[in-house]
Amino acid sequence: MSVFASLRQAFHPGDAPAIRMPETLPPAGSGTPAAGQSTPSTLPIRLRPLTLDDEDEWNALRWANRDWLAPWDSGDPTHGSPLTFASWIHRQRRAEANGTGALFAIEHHMRIVGQISLGAVVYGSMRTGVVGYWVDHGHAGHGFAPMAVATLADWALADPLGPQLHRLEIAILPENHRSRRVVEKLGAHAEGVRPGYMYINGQWRDHETYSLLAEDAGEGFVCRLMAAR
């Protein structure tokens, strides 16, 4: 096989399956857990798909957190037209149908307190995706971000109804100490610095990259995180 053919096999999505979005993560009514595992009712947060009905609540939360999130916000270096909320959600539905991404609200007591996404999904011989997340300033420091990433990882890497990826990547700015604590709590693999990795707050910025692998899951990332707490 030629080098070019190998690269096509690695990066071409092939017959990429649509991502079947669950109603919630962890799923409600998931049955009796194995010894040491956590039930959905014991977790402080849950994940659910963002919908058009969330526009007012999501917009209010983002506006309230505009200064808190500004140093970490990614942007479009070509300065294209901003998306409306409806256009953004429709784009996410297309990504799910194409098998390339998934978007969830992070909920605590039935209120949105943040967001987590799985994007840039590649199948073929790589089966990888990129995780991004943010949490409301008023709910920071309560372990919601690591729990959200652990919940997403259990679904994306180990759930037979999920996309069944092999690797999840998390990229953080070097000065983002809170996000570094998230990946440390999850035992993510440090992979080094990628120069000019992403356009953040008007600049191309270096990022530290970390990964979670399917073989790291064991009894589950959530189960391990809850046990450590």
C-alpha angles and dihedrals in degrees: 000000000000123000089248092052090050091052092049090052091050098047106026110098091217110188093352109193122228112257110249103221115214121223089238140354118253088032116242114245092021092156133241111335124228118259111295095013124122126240121222090252092059095055120094093222142026133202125227134167115273112240139186088264089067095064099105096042094044094046092049091050094048091048091050089051099041095114093040093053100035097092091056102037116124118218146185112267090201089058094228123180113291117249123243115235090253093051090048092052092047089051089052091051089053090050090052091048090049092046094239104111150001132205128202138181115227107227131195117183089349093303126111110249099165148333138254128190140188112209145158089043114186124187126182113079094337106052095186139143141182123243124211128177147163135189130205114264092237091056098042117119096035097099094255096129097053090043091051092049091046091050092049091046093052089053099041097043108028111019112098087214092053128078091277096223124176100215138029120196126207118189121193136180111253092241094050096101094168092059090047089057089052094057091042091055089052094048093238120179114254108227101178137251124318112205116229090356100156141011106247128174093340099318140083101246135196114241135200109231128212133178141205116205130204091240089058092063098085107160089350138295091248092051091050093047093049091048090052090052 
